[in-house]
Coordinates of C-alpha atoms in Angstrom, one line a residue:
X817 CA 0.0 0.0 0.0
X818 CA 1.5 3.3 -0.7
X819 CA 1.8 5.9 1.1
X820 CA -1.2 8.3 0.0
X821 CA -3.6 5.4 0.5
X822 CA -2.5 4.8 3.8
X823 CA -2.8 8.2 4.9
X824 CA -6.4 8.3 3.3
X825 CA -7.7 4.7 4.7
X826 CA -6.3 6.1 8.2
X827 CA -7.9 9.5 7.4
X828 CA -11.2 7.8 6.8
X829 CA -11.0 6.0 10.1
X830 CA -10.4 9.0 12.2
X831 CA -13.5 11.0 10.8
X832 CA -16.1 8.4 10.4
X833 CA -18.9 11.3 9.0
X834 CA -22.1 10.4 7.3
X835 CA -23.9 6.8 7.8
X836 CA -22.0 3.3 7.5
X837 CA -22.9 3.2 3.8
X838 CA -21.9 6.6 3.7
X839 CA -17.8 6.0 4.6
X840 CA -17.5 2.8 2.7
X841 CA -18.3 4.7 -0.4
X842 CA -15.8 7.7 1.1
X843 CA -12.9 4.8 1.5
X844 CA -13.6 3.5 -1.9
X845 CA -13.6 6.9 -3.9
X846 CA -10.8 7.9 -2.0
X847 CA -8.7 4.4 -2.9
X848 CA -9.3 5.0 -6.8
X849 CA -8.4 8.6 -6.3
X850 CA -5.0 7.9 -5.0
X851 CA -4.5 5.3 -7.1
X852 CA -5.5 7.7 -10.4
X853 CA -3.3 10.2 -8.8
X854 CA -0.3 7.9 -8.9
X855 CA -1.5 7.3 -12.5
X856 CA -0.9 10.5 -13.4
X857 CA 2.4 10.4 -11.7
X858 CA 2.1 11.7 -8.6
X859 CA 3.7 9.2 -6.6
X860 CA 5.2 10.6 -3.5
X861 CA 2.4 12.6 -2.1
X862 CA 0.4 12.2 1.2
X863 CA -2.6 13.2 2.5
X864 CA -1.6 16.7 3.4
X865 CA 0.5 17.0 -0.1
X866 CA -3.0 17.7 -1.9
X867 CA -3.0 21.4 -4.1
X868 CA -4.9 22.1 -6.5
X869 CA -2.8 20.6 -9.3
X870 CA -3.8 17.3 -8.5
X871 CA -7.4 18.5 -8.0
X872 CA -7.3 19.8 -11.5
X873 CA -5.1 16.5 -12.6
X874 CA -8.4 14.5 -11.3
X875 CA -11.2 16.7 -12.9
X876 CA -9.4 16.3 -16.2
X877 CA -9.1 12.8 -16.1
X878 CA -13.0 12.4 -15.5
X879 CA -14.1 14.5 -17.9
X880 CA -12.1 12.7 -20.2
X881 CA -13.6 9.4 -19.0
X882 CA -16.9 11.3 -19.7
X883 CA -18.4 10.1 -16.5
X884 CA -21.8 11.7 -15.9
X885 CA -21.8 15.1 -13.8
X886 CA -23.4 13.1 -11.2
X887 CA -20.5 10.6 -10.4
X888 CA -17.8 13.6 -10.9
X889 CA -20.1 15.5 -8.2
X890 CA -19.7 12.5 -5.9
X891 CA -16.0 12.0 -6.2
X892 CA -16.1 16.2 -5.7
X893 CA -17.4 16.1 -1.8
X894 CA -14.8 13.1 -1.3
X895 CA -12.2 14.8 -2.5
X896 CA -13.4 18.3 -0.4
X897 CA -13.8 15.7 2.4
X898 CA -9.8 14.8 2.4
X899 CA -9.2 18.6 1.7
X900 CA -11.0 20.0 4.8
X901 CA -9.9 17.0 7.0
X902 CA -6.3 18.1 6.2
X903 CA -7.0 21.7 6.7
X904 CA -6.4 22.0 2.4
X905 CA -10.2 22.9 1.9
X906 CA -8.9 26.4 0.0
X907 CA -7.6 24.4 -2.8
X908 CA -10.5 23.4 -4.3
X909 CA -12.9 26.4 -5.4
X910 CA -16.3 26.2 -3.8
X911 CA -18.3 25.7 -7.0
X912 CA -17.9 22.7 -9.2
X913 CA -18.7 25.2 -12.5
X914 CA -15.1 26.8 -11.5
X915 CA -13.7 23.6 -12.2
X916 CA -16.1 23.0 -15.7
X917 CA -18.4 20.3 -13.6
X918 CA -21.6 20.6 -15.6
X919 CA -24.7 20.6 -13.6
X920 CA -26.7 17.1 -13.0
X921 CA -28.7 16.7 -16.5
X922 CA -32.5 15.7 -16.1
X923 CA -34.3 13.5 -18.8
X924 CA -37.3 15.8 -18.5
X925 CA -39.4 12.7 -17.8
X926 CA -42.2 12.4 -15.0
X927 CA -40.4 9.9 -12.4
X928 CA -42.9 10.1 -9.9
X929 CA -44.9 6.7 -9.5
X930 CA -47.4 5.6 -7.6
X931 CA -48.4 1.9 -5.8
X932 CA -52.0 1.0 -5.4
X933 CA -53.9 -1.9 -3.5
X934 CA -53.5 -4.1 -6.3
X935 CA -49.4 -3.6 -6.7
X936 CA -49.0 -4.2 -3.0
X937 CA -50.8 -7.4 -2.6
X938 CA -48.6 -8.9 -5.3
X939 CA -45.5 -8.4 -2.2
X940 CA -46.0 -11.2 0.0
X941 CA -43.8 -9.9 2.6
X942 CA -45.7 -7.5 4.9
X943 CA -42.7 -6.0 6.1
X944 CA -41.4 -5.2 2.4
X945 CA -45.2 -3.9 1.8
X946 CA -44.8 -1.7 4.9
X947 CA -41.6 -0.3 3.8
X948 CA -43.2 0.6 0.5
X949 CA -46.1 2.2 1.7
X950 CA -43.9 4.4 4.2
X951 CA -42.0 6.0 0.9
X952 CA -45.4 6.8 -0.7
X953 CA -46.5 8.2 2.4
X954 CA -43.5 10.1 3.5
X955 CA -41.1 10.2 0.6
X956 CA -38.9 7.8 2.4
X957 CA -35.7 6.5 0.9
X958 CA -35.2 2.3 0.8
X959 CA -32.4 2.3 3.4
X960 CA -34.7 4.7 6.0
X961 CA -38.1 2.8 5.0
X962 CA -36.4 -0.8 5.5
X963 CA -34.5 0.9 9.2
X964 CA -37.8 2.7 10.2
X965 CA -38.8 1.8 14.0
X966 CA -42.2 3.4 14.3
X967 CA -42.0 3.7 18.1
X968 CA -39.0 5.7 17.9
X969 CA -40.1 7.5 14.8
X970 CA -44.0 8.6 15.4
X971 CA -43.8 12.0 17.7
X972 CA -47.7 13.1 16.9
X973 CA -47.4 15.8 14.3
X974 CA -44.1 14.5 12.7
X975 CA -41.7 11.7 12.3
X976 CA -38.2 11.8 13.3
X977 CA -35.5 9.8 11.4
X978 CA -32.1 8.6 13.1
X979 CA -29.3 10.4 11.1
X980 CA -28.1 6.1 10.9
X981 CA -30.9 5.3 8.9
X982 CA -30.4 8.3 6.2
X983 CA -27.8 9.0 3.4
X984 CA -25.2 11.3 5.1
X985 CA -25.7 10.4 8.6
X986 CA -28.4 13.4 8.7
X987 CA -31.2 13.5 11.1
X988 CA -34.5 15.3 9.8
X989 CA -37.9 16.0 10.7
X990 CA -41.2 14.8 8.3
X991 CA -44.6 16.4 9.0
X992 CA -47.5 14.1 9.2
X993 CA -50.3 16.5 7.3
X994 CA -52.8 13.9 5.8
X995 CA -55.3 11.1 7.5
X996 CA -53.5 8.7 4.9
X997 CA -50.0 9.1 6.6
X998 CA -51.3 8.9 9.9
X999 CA -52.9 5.6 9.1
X1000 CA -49.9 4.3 7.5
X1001 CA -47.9 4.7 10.6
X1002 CA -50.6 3.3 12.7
X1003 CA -50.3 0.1 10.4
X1004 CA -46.7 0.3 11.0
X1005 CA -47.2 0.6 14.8
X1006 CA -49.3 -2.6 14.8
X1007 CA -46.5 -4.5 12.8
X1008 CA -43.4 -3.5 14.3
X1009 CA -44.3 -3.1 17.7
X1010 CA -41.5 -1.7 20.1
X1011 CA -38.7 -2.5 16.6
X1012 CA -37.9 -2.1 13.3
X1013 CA -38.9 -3.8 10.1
X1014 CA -36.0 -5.3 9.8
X1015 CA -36.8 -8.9 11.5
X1016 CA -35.0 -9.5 14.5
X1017 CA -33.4 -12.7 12.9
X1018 CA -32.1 -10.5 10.1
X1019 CA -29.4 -7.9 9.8
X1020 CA -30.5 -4.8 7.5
X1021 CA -28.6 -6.0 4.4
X1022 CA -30.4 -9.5 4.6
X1023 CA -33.2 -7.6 5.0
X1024 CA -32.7 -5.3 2.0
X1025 CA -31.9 -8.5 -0.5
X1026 CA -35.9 -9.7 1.2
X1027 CA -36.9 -6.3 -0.1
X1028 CA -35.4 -6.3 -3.5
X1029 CA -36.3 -10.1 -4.3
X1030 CA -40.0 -9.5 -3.4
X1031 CA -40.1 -6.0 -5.6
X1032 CA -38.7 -8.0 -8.6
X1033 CA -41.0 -10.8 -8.2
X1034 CA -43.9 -8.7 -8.0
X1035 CA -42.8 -6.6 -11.1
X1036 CA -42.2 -3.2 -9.3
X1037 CA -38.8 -1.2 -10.0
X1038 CA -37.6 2.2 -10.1
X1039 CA -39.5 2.4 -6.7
X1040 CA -37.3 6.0 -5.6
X1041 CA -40.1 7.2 -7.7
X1042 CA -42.0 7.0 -4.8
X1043 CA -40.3 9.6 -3.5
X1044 CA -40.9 11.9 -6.9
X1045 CA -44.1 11.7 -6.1
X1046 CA -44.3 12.8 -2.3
X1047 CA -42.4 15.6 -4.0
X1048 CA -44.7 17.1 -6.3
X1049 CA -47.7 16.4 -4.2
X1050 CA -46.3 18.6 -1.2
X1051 CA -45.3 21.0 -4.0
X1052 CA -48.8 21.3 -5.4
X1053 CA -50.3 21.3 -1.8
X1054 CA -47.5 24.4 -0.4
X1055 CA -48.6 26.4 -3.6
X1056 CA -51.4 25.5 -5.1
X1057 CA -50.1 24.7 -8.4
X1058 CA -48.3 21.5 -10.1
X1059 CA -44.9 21.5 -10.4
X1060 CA -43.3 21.4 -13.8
X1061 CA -42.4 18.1 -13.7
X1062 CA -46.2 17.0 -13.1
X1063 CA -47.6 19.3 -16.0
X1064 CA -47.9 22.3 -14.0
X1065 CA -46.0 26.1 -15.2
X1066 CA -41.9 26.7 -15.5
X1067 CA -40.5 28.6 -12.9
X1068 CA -39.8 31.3 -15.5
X1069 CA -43.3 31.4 -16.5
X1070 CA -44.2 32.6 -12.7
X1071 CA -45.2 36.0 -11.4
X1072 CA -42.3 37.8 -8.6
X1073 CA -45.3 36.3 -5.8
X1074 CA -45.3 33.1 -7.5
X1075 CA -42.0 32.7 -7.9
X1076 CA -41.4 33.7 -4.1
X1077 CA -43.8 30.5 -3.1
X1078 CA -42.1 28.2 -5.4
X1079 CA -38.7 29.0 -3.4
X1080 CA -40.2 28.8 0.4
X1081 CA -42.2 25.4 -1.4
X1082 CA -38.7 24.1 -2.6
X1083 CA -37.1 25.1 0.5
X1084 CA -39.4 22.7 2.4
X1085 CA -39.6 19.8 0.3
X1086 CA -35.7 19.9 0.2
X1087 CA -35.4 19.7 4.4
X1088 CA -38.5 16.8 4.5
X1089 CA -36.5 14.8 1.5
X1090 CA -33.6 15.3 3.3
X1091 CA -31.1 17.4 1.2
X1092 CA -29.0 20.0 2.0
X1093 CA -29.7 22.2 -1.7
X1094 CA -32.8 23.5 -2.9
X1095 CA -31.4 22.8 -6.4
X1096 CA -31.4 19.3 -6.1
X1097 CA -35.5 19.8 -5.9
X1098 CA -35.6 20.2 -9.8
X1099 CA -34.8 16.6 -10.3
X1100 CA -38.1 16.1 -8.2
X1101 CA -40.2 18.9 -9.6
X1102 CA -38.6 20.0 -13.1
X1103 CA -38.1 23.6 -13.5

């Protein structure tokens, strides 16, 4: 092992941010990033050796790979991770369009979808069919439907989600607005009791391979959908209007008032999906 990878791995153990899933993915960008440093020739360096020459060595080298913005954003906040850890974080500008990241690219398709009666039966698992209906009703993602413990999570007006069951390690709040949710979490009550929905003779991962087999073998895919969907119907209830994505008018189309809503809306639905830029609510909701 040499010596930048060393000083990363050890790096990585010191600062364990974000959720389990979180730093394994950290370890591994930051494994093929030394390694594609060394490729490039830099093969002395350690972790505090980082400038913005081997930042710009890096961006280069994806680009050229022509990996999707998306997967060049995510090797970004690893590589701002190692920067600020080593007290570097001024070498790397604070926009990725200084550095000629494009931003994400959306098809311009509706990805919101929807699970009736019918859909669910065909999941035989009623754990599984739980987790499913908890992401219609709350915009969940798999990992924080599959981790959910209603006990914990059910505080009256709200739900509360451990920052270990969400991407990032971050904690957020989700109001409960609608009859439908709070029957939902009722149901959930009644099946998980005092635990989760993971069974208590399965670890989450086993439980997660239960969730995908029984969503293949009843035909349903693309479920994050789910979450497009809570999207655009909290959008269309915080402003009275559909979003873009769901038929409704562009954000340039809108009057200074409108246009005021349709920031506090997106402002919202970005804190109950659990990100930390209102941008990243035009993937839900167009533009």
């Amino acid at each position: 092992m040499d010596d930048l990878t060393y000083d990363l791995k050890q790096l990585c153990h010191r600062n364990r941010d974000g959720g389990r899933k979180t730093q394994v993915q950290r370890m591994q960008s930051l494994k093929l990033i030394a390694k594609q440093l060394k490729d490039a020739g830099f093969d002395k360096m350690h972790a505090t050796s980082l400038k913005g020459k081997h930042v710009d060595a890096l961006v280069d080298r994806w680009k050229a790979e022509n990996l999707s913005a998306g997967t060049i954003k995510n090797r970004m906040s690893h590589l701002r991770f190692w920067a600020q850890k080593v007290g570097k974080a001024g070498v790397i500008p604070a926009s990725n369009a200084a550095l000629g990241i494009p931003q994400r690219q959306s098809s311009g398709a509706n990805k919101a979808k929807t699970l009736d009666v019918e859909q669910l039966d065909r999941v035989n698992d009623a754990r599984v069919q739980m987790s499913l209906r908890l992401q219609q009703a709350f915009g969940l993602r798999r990992e924080e439907s599959i981790k959910f413990q209603p006990a914990y999570a059910d505080r009256g007006d709200h739900i509360a989600l451990k920052g270990s069951w969400a991407k990032g390690g971050r904690p957020r709040m989700v109001p409960i607005t609608t009859a439908g949710q709070r029957a939902v979490l009722n149901d959930a009550h009644a099946l998980a009791g005092s635990g989760s929905l993971i069974p208590a003779h399965l670890t989450y991962i086993q439980q997660r391979h239960v969730y995908d087999g029984q969503c293949k073998a009843a035909g349903l895919s693309t479920m994050h959908g789910l979450r497009h969907a809570y999207a655009q119907a909290r959008y269309e209830v915080l402003t009275g209007w559909k979003p873009p994505a769901a038929g409704g008018p562009a954000v340039r189309d809108l009057t200074p008032d409108q246009r005021a809503v349709d920031v506090e809306a997106r402002q919202q639905i970005s804190r109950e999906l659990g990100h930390e830029r209102i941008q990243i609510t035009s993937v839900y909701l167009g533009r």
